[in-house]
mmCIF file of C-alpha atoms in Angstrom:
data_model
loop_
_atom_site.group_PDB
_atom_site.id
_atom_site.type_symbol
_atom_site.label_atom_id
_atom_site.label_comp_id
_atom_site.label_asym_id
_atom_site.label_seq_id
_atom_site.Cartn_x
_atom_site.Cartn_y
_atom_site.Cartn_z
ATOM 1 C CA MET A 1 -20.572 -46.795 90.928
ATOM 2 C CA ARG A 2 -22.931 -47.992 88.238
ATOM 3 C CA SER A 3 -25.691 -45.700 89.532
ATOM 4 C CA ILE A 4 -23.441 -42.715 89.235
ATOM 5 C CA LEU A 5 -22.555 -43.547 85.604
ATOM 6 C CA SER A 6 -26.195 -44.105 84.696
ATOM 7 C CA ALA A 7 -27.169 -40.739 86.153
ATOM 8 C CA LEU A 8 -24.416 -39.002 84.165
ATOM 9 C CA GLN A 9 -25.580 -40.643 80.924
ATOM 10 C CA ARG A 10 -29.084 -39.480 81.432
ATOM 11 C CA THR A 11 -28.156 -35.952 82.255
ATOM 12 C CA ALA A 12 -25.631 -35.467 79.401
ATOM 13 C CA PRO A 13 -26.471 -37.852 76.604
ATOM 14 C CA ALA A 14 -24.975 -35.637 73.890
ATOM 15 C CA ALA A 15 -21.526 -35.703 75.395
ATOM 16 C CA TRP A 16 -21.362 -39.541 75.350
ATOM 17 C CA LYS A 17 -22.761 -40.276 71.873
ATOM 18 C CA THR A 18 -20.985 -40.213 68.512
ATOM 19 C CA PRO A 19 -22.252 -37.340 66.427
ATOM 20 C CA THR A 20 -24.466 -38.555 63.618
ATOM 21 C CA ARG A 21 -23.764 -35.575 61.342
ATOM 22 C CA VAL A 22 -20.484 -35.648 59.387
ATOM 23 C CA ILE A 23 -19.165 -32.409 57.988
ATOM 24 C CA ARG A 24 -17.784 -33.115 54.450
ATOM 25 C CA ILE A 25 -15.489 -30.643 52.792
ATOM 26 C CA PRO A 26 -14.660 -32.306 49.467
ATOM 27 C CA ASP A 27 -12.802 -29.320 48.010
ATOM 28 C CA MET A 28 -10.479 -29.041 50.975
ATOM 29 C CA ALA A 29 -9.803 -32.821 50.997
ATOM 30 C CA TRP A 30 -8.983 -32.683 47.239
ATOM 31 C CA LYS A 31 -6.631 -29.816 47.805
ATOM 32 C CA LEU A 32 -4.883 -31.642 50.623
ATOM 33 C CA GLU A 33 -4.556 -34.781 48.531
ATOM 34 C CA SER A 34 -3.217 -32.697 45.566
ATOM 35 C CA ILE A 35 -0.617 -31.057 47.734
ATOM 36 C CA CYS A 36 0.571 -34.421 48.983
ATOM 37 C CA ALA A 37 0.745 -35.784 45.412
ATOM 38 C CA LYS A 38 2.764 -32.771 44.233
ATOM 39 C CA CYS A 39 5.123 -33.192 47.175
ATOM 40 C CA ARG A 40 5.621 -36.827 46.346
ATOM 41 C CA LEU A 41 6.184 -36.028 42.649
ATOM 42 C CA GLN A 42 8.654 -33.318 43.541
ATOM 43 C CA GLN A 43 10.434 -35.667 45.894
ATOM 44 C CA ARG A 44 10.641 -38.318 43.166
ATOM 45 C CA ARG A 45 12.090 -35.769 40.725
ATOM 46 C CA GLN A 46 14.633 -34.567 43.230
ATOM 47 C CA PHE A 47 15.581 -38.151 44.020
ATOM 48 C CA SER A 48 16.028 -39.044 40.330
ATOM 49 C CA ARG A 49 18.128 -35.927 39.777
ATOM 50 C CA SER A 50 20.256 -36.854 42.764
ATOM 51 C CA ARG A 51 20.768 -40.338 41.322
ATOM 52 C CA GLU A 52 21.773 -38.932 37.908
ATOM 53 C CA LEU A 53 24.166 -36.494 39.551
ATOM 54 C CA ALA A 54 25.632 -39.265 41.669
ATOM 55 C CA ASP A 55 26.090 -41.488 38.608
ATOM 56 C CA SER A 56 27.787 -38.694 36.660
ATOM 57 C CA LEU A 57 30.088 -37.883 39.558
ATOM 58 C CA THR A 58 30.915 -41.559 39.908
ATOM 59 C CA ASN A 59 31.929 -41.825 36.222
ATOM 60 C CA VAL A 60 34.129 -38.758 36.463
ATOM 61 C CA ASP A 61 35.654 -39.117 39.901
ATOM 62 C CA HIS A 62 36.011 -42.885 39.942
ATOM 63 C CA PRO A 63 36.610 -44.122 36.358
ATOM 64 C CA ALA A 64 37.734 -47.597 37.319
ATOM 65 C CA LYS A 65 37.407 -48.825 33.721
ATOM 66 C CA LEU A 66 39.167 -45.852 32.104
ATOM 67 C CA VAL A 67 42.144 -45.141 34.352
ATOM 68 C CA ARG A 68 44.658 -47.762 35.359
ATOM 69 C CA VAL A 69 45.981 -47.028 38.826
ATOM 70 C CA ASN A 70 48.142 -50.029 39.587
ATOM 71 C CA GLN A 71 49.591 -50.286 36.032
ATOM 72 C CA LYS A 72 50.763 -46.830 34.998
ATOM 73 C CA HIS A 73 53.531 -47.950 32.555
ATOM 74 C CA GLY A 74 52.344 -49.693 29.392
ATOM 75 C CA PRO A 75 54.184 -51.205 26.386
ATOM 76 C CA GLY A 76 54.626 -47.756 24.838
ATOM 77 C CA LEU A 77 56.915 -46.741 27.685
ATOM 78 C CA ILE A 78 58.958 -49.912 27.241
ATOM 79 C CA ILE A 79 59.460 -49.130 23.545
ATOM 80 C CA LEU A 80 60.400 -45.569 24.404
ATOM 81 C CA ALA A 81 62.936 -46.893 26.899
ATOM 82 C CA LEU A 82 64.523 -49.114 24.224
ATOM 83 C CA ILE A 83 65.017 -46.285 21.719
ATOM 84 C CA PRO A 84 67.777 -44.408 23.604
ATOM 85 C CA ILE A 85 69.591 -47.681 24.322
ATOM 86 C CA ILE A 86 69.530 -48.757 20.673
ATOM 87 C CA ALA A 87 70.448 -45.265 19.459
ATOM 88 C CA PHE A 88 73.379 -45.113 21.870
ATOM 89 C CA GLY A 89 74.591 -48.502 20.637
ATOM 90 C CA LEU A 90 74.388 -47.381 17.004
ATOM 91 C CA GLY A 91 76.250 -44.178 17.851
ATOM 92 C CA SER A 92 79.025 -46.182 19.518
ATOM 93 C CA TRP A 93 79.193 -48.448 16.466
ATOM 94 C CA GLN A 94 79.563 -45.376 14.228
ATOM 95 C CA VAL A 95 82.471 -44.232 16.401
ATOM 96 C CA GLN A 96 84.241 -47.491 15.556
ATOM 97 C CA ARG A 97 83.319 -47.080 11.890
ATOM 98 C CA LEU A 98 84.721 -43.546 11.882
ATOM 99 C CA ASP A 99 88.012 -44.774 13.310
ATOM 100 C CA TRP A 100 88.171 -47.580 10.726
ATOM 101 C CA LYS A 101 87.319 -45.288 7.786
ATOM 102 C CA THR A 102 89.806 -42.609 8.893
ATOM 103 C CA LYS A 103 92.630 -45.148 9.047
ATOM 104 C CA LEU A 104 91.623 -46.621 5.694
ATOM 105 C CA ILE A 105 91.668 -43.220 3.967
ATOM 106 C CA ALA A 106 95.024 -42.421 5.548
ATOM 107 C CA LYS A 107 96.409 -45.716 4.221
ATOM 108 C CA PHE A 108 95.139 -45.021 0.695
ATOM 109 C CA GLU A 109 96.437 -41.454 0.723
ATOM 110 C CA ASP A 110 99.830 -42.779 1.772
ATOM 111 C CA ARG A 111 99.802 -45.028 -1.300
ATOM 112 C CA LEU A 112 98.888 -42.123 -3.573
ATOM 113 C CA VAL A 113 101.964 -40.086 -2.682
ATOM 114 C CA ARG A 114 104.277 -42.930 -3.660
ATOM 115 C CA PRO A 115 105.730 -43.043 -7.197
ATOM 116 C CA PRO A 116 103.832 -45.237 -9.683
ATOM 117 C CA LEU A 117 104.843 -48.866 -10.101
ATOM 118 C CA PRO A 118 105.086 -50.715 -13.422
ATOM 119 C CA LEU A 119 102.303 -53.224 -13.770
ATOM 120 C CA PRO A 120 103.664 -56.813 -13.561
ATOM 121 C CA PRO A 121 103.287 -59.062 -16.612
ATOM 122 C CA ARG A 122 100.799 -61.232 -14.710
ATOM 123 C CA ILE A 123 98.736 -60.042 -11.767
ATOM 124 C CA ASP A 124 97.378 -62.198 -9.001
ATOM 125 C CA PRO A 125 93.747 -61.048 -8.513
ATOM 126 C CA GLU A 126 93.883 -62.147 -4.873
ATOM 127 C CA ALA A 127 96.693 -59.655 -4.147
ATOM 128 C CA ILE A 128 94.934 -56.610 -5.624
ATOM 129 C CA SER A 129 93.353 -55.708 -2.271
ATOM 130 C CA GLU A 130 96.832 -55.095 -0.865
ATOM 131 C CA PHE A 131 97.533 -52.571 -3.634
ATOM 132 C CA ASP A 132 94.163 -50.831 -3.748
ATOM 133 C CA TYR A 133 94.610 -47.140 -4.729
ATOM 134 C CA ARG A 134 98.234 -47.835 -5.677
ATOM 135 C CA ARG A 135 99.475 -45.798 -8.624
ATOM 136 C CA VAL A 136 100.641 -47.988 -11.539
ATOM 137 C CA TYR A 137 101.413 -47.601 -15.234
ATOM 138 C CA ALA A 138 101.248 -49.984 -18.179
ATOM 139 C CA THR A 139 102.073 -49.855 -21.892
ATOM 140 C CA GLY A 140 100.122 -51.484 -24.689
ATOM 141 C CA HIS A 141 97.442 -51.034 -27.369
ATOM 142 C CA PHE A 142 93.787 -50.203 -26.766
ATOM 143 C CA ARG A 143 91.333 -52.735 -28.171
ATOM 144 C CA HIS A 144 88.615 -50.279 -29.256
ATOM 145 C CA ASP A 145 86.720 -53.080 -30.949
ATOM 146 C CA LYS A 146 86.027 -54.527 -27.473
ATOM 147 C CA GLU A 147 85.099 -51.231 -25.863
ATOM 148 C CA MET A 148 82.312 -51.299 -23.243
ATOM 149 C CA LEU A 149 80.207 -48.353 -22.049
ATOM 150 C CA ILE A 150 78.913 -48.310 -18.481
ATOM 151 C CA GLY A 151 76.035 -46.014 -17.749
ATOM 152 C CA PRO A 152 74.257 -43.860 -17.217
ATOM 153 C CA ARG A 153 76.869 -41.741 -15.428
ATOM 154 C CA MET A 154 76.663 -38.031 -14.641
ATOM 155 C CA TRP A 155 79.411 -35.421 -14.959
ATOM 156 C CA GLU A 156 78.788 -31.718 -14.319
ATOM 157 C CA GLY A 157 75.036 -32.315 -14.636
ATOM 158 C CA GLU A 158 75.267 -34.012 -18.052
ATOM 159 C CA ASP A 159 74.412 -37.621 -18.796
ATOM 160 C CA GLY A 160 76.968 -39.949 -20.282
ATOM 161 C CA PHE A 161 78.966 -43.177 -19.988
ATOM 162 C CA MET A 162 82.185 -44.541 -18.524
ATOM 163 C CA VAL A 163 84.461 -45.899 -21.261
ATOM 164 C CA VAL A 164 86.138 -49.238 -20.430
ATOM 165 C CA THR A 165 88.680 -50.464 -22.981
ATOM 166 C CA PRO A 166 90.948 -53.520 -22.752
ATOM 167 C CA LEU A 167 94.653 -52.678 -22.868
ATOM 168 C CA GLU A 168 96.525 -55.385 -24.735
ATOM 169 C CA ARG A 169 100.152 -55.569 -23.665
ATOM 170 C CA ASP A 170 102.961 -57.078 -25.735
ATOM 171 C CA ASP A 171 105.595 -59.685 -24.952
ATOM 172 C CA GLY A 172 103.156 -62.198 -23.521
ATOM 173 C CA GLN A 173 101.858 -59.893 -20.830
ATOM 174 C CA SER A 174 98.230 -60.088 -19.792
ATOM 175 C CA THR A 175 95.462 -57.825 -21.051
ATOM 176 C CA VAL A 176 93.862 -55.602 -18.393
ATOM 177 C CA LEU A 177 90.739 -53.455 -18.241
ATOM 178 C CA VAL A 178 91.192 -49.689 -18.225
ATOM 179 C CA ASN A 179 88.473 -47.275 -17.151
ATOM 180 C CA ARG A 180 89.452 -44.366 -19.385
ATOM 181 C CA GLY A 181 86.874 -41.907 -18.030
ATOM 182 C CA TRP A 182 83.601 -40.192 -18.912
ATOM 183 C CA ILE A 183 82.123 -39.222 -22.287
ATOM 184 C CA ALA A 184 78.799 -37.568 -23.158
ATOM 185 C CA ARG A 185 75.864 -39.710 -24.233
ATOM 186 C CA LYS A 186 75.625 -37.954 -27.599
ATOM 187 C CA LEU A 187 79.166 -39.155 -28.410
ATOM 188 C CA ALA A 188 78.572 -42.783 -27.535
ATOM 189 C CA ASP A 189 79.069 -43.837 -31.145
ATOM 190 C CA GLN A 190 82.775 -44.230 -31.964
ATOM 191 C CA LYS A 191 82.275 -42.549 -35.359
ATOM 192 C CA ASP A 192 81.407 -39.273 -33.574
ATOM 193 C CA ARG A 193 84.654 -39.202 -31.542
ATOM 194 C CA PRO A 194 87.669 -40.172 -33.641
ATOM 195 C CA ASP A 195 89.980 -38.137 -31.374
ATOM 196 C CA GLY A 196 88.990 -40.316 -28.460
ATOM 197 C CA LEU A 197 90.269 -43.511 -30.132
ATOM 198 C CA PRO A 198 94.075 -43.360 -29.940
ATOM 199 C CA ALA A 199 95.915 -45.798 -32.207
ATOM 200 C CA GLY A 200 99.334 -47.253 -31.661
ATOM 201 C CA GLU A 201 101.171 -47.853 -28.450
ATOM 202 C CA VAL A 202 100.047 -45.866 -25.394
ATOM 203 C CA THR A 203 101.148 -45.669 -21.791
ATOM 204 C CA VAL A 204 98.369 -45.546 -19.257
ATOM 205 C CA GLU A 205 98.885 -44.276 -15.726
ATOM 206 C CA GLY A 206 96.169 -44.816 -13.166
ATOM 207 C CA LEU A 207 95.024 -46.383 -9.926
ATOM 208 C CA LEU A 208 94.825 -50.108 -9.352
ATOM 209 C CA ARG A 209 91.409 -50.752 -7.833
ATOM 210 C CA GLU A 210 89.571 -53.615 -6.199
ATOM 211 C CA PRO A 211 86.525 -55.100 -7.954
ATOM 212 C CA TRP A 212 83.324 -53.110 -7.562
ATOM 213 C CA LYS A 213 80.375 -54.302 -5.539
ATOM 214 C CA LYS A 214 76.877 -54.074 -6.970
ATOM 215 C CA ASN A 215 74.145 -52.594 -4.807
ATOM 216 C CA MET A 216 70.592 -53.876 -4.685
ATOM 217 C CA PHE A 217 69.158 -50.979 -6.723
ATOM 218 C CA THR A 218 71.390 -51.449 -9.786
ATOM 219 C CA PRO A 219 69.912 -53.635 -12.546
ATOM 220 C CA GLU A 220 71.752 -56.568 -13.989
ATOM 221 C CA ASN A 221 74.052 -56.080 -16.949
ATOM 222 C CA LYS A 222 72.934 -57.180 -20.403
ATOM 223 C CA PRO A 223 76.185 -57.965 -22.198
ATOM 224 C CA GLU A 224 74.390 -59.593 -25.148
ATOM 225 C CA GLU A 225 72.813 -56.183 -25.847
ATOM 226 C CA GLY A 226 75.943 -54.226 -25.016
ATOM 227 C CA LYS A 227 74.354 -52.637 -21.915
ATOM 228 C CA PHE A 228 76.401 -52.383 -18.739
ATOM 229 C CA TYR A 229 74.980 -50.679 -15.638
ATOM 230 C CA PHE A 230 77.846 -51.406 -13.256
ATOM 231 C CA PRO A 231 81.435 -52.663 -13.698
ATOM 232 C CA ASP A 232 81.242 -56.413 -13.200
ATOM 233 C CA ILE A 233 84.982 -56.966 -13.620
ATOM 234 C CA ASP A 234 84.845 -60.751 -13.889
ATOM 235 C CA GLN A 235 82.075 -60.614 -16.473
ATOM 236 C CA MET A 236 83.755 -57.884 -18.530
ATOM 237 C CA ALA A 237 87.133 -59.635 -18.367
ATOM 238 C CA GLU A 238 85.584 -62.852 -19.646
ATOM 239 C CA LEU A 239 83.909 -61.038 -22.548
ATOM 240 C CA SER A 240 87.111 -59.246 -23.585
ATOM 241 C CA GLY A 241 89.580 -62.051 -22.932
ATOM 242 C CA SER A 242 91.338 -60.053 -20.193
ATOM 243 C CA GLN A 243 92.493 -60.601 -16.679
ATOM 244 C CA PRO A 244 90.060 -59.347 -13.994
ATOM 245 C CA VAL A 245 92.318 -56.367 -13.281
ATOM 246 C CA TRP A 246 90.815 -52.874 -13.137
ATOM 247 C CA ILE A 247 92.855 -49.688 -13.681
ATOM 248 C CA GLU A 248 91.271 -46.239 -13.437
ATOM 249 C CA GLN A 249 93.136 -43.826 -15.677
ATOM 250 C CA THR A 250 93.947 -40.523 -13.948
ATOM 251 C CA MET A 251 94.601 -37.007 -15.178
ATOM 252 C CA VAL A 252 95.449 -33.627 -13.715
ATOM 253 C CA THR A 253 92.256 -31.764 -12.909
ATOM 254 C CA ASP A 254 91.880 -28.870 -15.360
ATOM 255 C CA LEU A 255 88.477 -27.395 -16.134
ATOM 256 C CA ILE A 256 89.451 -25.978 -19.541
ATOM 257 C CA GLN A 257 91.100 -29.231 -20.573
ATOM 258 C CA SER A 258 88.070 -31.174 -19.365
ATOM 259 C CA TYR A 259 85.709 -29.083 -21.509
ATOM 260 C CA ASP A 260 88.003 -29.545 -24.512
ATOM 261 C CA ARG A 261 88.019 -33.304 -23.977
ATOM 262 C CA GLN A 262 84.242 -33.302 -23.609
ATOM 263 C CA ALA A 263 83.784 -31.544 -26.950
ATOM 264 C CA LYS A 264 86.171 -33.905 -28.780
ATOM 265 C CA GLY A 265 84.857 -37.072 -27.198
ATOM 266 C CA ILE A 266 88.107 -37.811 -25.355
ATOM 267 C CA PRO A 267 87.326 -39.593 -22.063
ATOM 268 C CA ILE A 268 87.742 -37.407 -18.976
ATOM 269 C CA GLY A 269 89.746 -39.348 -16.420
ATOM 270 C CA ARG A 270 89.474 -39.067 -12.680
ATOM 271 C CA ALA A 271 91.781 -37.184 -10.330
ATOM 272 C CA ALA A 272 94.393 -39.112 -8.386
ATOM 273 C CA GLU A 273 92.656 -38.817 -5.044
ATOM 274 C CA VAL A 274 90.734 -40.921 -2.557
ATOM 275 C CA ASN A 275 87.018 -40.517 -3.113
ATOM 276 C CA LEU A 276 85.693 -42.630 -0.238
ATOM 277 C CA ARG A 277 82.734 -41.131 1.577
ATOM 278 C CA ASN A 278 83.221 -40.503 5.270
ATOM 279 C CA ASN A 279 79.931 -39.371 6.841
ATOM 280 C CA HIS A 280 80.324 -41.296 10.077
ATOM 281 C CA ALA A 281 80.770 -38.113 12.139
ATOM 282 C CA GLN A 282 77.294 -36.989 11.050
ATOM 283 C CA TYR A 283 75.883 -40.399 11.911
ATOM 284 C CA ILE A 284 77.480 -40.207 15.364
ATOM 285 C CA PHE A 285 75.883 -36.830 16.020
ATOM 286 C CA THR A 286 72.510 -38.102 14.758
ATOM 287 C CA TRP A 287 72.414 -41.287 16.842
ATOM 288 C CA TYR A 288 73.761 -39.736 20.022
ATOM 289 C CA GLY A 289 71.376 -36.790 19.624
ATOM 290 C CA LEU A 290 68.447 -39.176 19.217
ATOM 291 C CA SER A 291 69.550 -41.105 22.291
ATOM 292 C CA LEU A 292 69.745 -37.907 24.353
ATOM 293 C CA ALA A 293 66.400 -36.571 23.128
ATOM 294 C CA THR A 294 64.535 -39.809 23.799
ATOM 295 C CA SER A 295 66.181 -40.104 27.226
ATOM 296 C CA VAL A 296 64.869 -36.649 28.149
ATOM 297 C CA MET A 297 61.412 -37.586 26.858
ATOM 298 C CA LEU A 298 61.473 -40.771 28.917
ATOM 299 C CA TRP A 299 62.522 -38.884 32.060
ATOM 300 C CA MET A 300 59.765 -36.293 31.561
ATOM 301 C CA LEU A 301 57.191 -39.044 31.065
ATOM 302 C CA VAL A 302 58.240 -40.948 34.171
ATOM 303 C CA ARG A 303 58.457 -37.821 36.309
ATOM 304 C CA LYS A 304 55.176 -36.390 35.035
ATOM 305 C CA LYS A 305 52.634 -35.681 37.800
ATOM 306 C CA PRO A 306 49.324 -37.570 37.510
ATOM 307 C CA ASN A 307 46.358 -35.597 36.266
ATOM 308 C CA ASP A 308 43.363 -34.739 38.439
ATOM 309 C CA ALA A 309 41.292 -37.756 37.448
ATOM 310 C CA LEU A 310 44.125 -40.171 38.146
ATOM 311 C CA ARG A 311 44.909 -38.430 41.434
ATOM 312 C CA ARG A 312 41.266 -38.781 42.559
ATOM 313 C CA VAL A 313 41.293 -42.455 41.717
ATOM 314 C CA ARG A 314 44.502 -42.979 43.676
ATOM 315 C CA GLN A 315 42.916 -41.263 46.671
ATOM 316 C CA ASN A 316 39.871 -43.557 46.466
ATOM 317 C CA ARG A 317 41.424 -46.993 46.208
ATOM 318 C CA ASN A 318 38.837 -48.454 48.564
ATOM 319 C CA TRP A 319 36.046 -47.913 46.090
ATOM 320 C CA ALA A 320 34.626 -51.032 44.541
#
């Protein structure tokens, strides 16, 4: 076997030897290497673009930090749910207030149609509430030297004052306060309105009223300066030496007579009518309307279909 191999090597030496000449093609090798580098660079670019696209799609399709899937109702919905309940409760309360105010006005109007009563010699201040809006009359003399002006008060768009004068009754009867009516500010001085200062005995007919209540926006009276902003009956009675009894003088409503009184400085009395405000029906409509509107808003919010982003998140709950 060895002899056969030796004979073959001698006869064909070129076929069994490594060629000593190497063919070098540097330009072709450079081109091949350049093509591979460009492919790798293109692959890197495509890979980076794919990563950026994947990141952007992840932020849009799976916003785990932006969309709450398991907690879809926040504190705002709870507040919105409380509004119709509170509004309905306030509307029901206004229904009760309307019933109370209607009965109160009916009671006062029933007192107005009754004939006037003579004012007793002495009045119990605690019993005045039972005779509120009751028509009474009293005879005596006005103490103009103790007159008090309460203001400012408006009448027909003009500024003025309410004239309060103590009525001194004879025969040991008590002195009471009489709200005679309105005068213009320009006639506040008694010298400018001599017709508005009746002398001698007078008979006053009016409404027996409960003491007034001061609201939080009215300033305090300054009796030492002669300034009264609201009728503090106890304070005014103490200053004038009267009983804390308040009578509002009434008159028949007549526009021509009212203008004549205004020009002469004669106080314009009020009409014998109940002037209590009764706006509870409007409040009922407002509160019940608010309750209904917010209930509809709450129903629409609860029944609202989730948007596309929230729907995609709900469909991909298994994402980390």
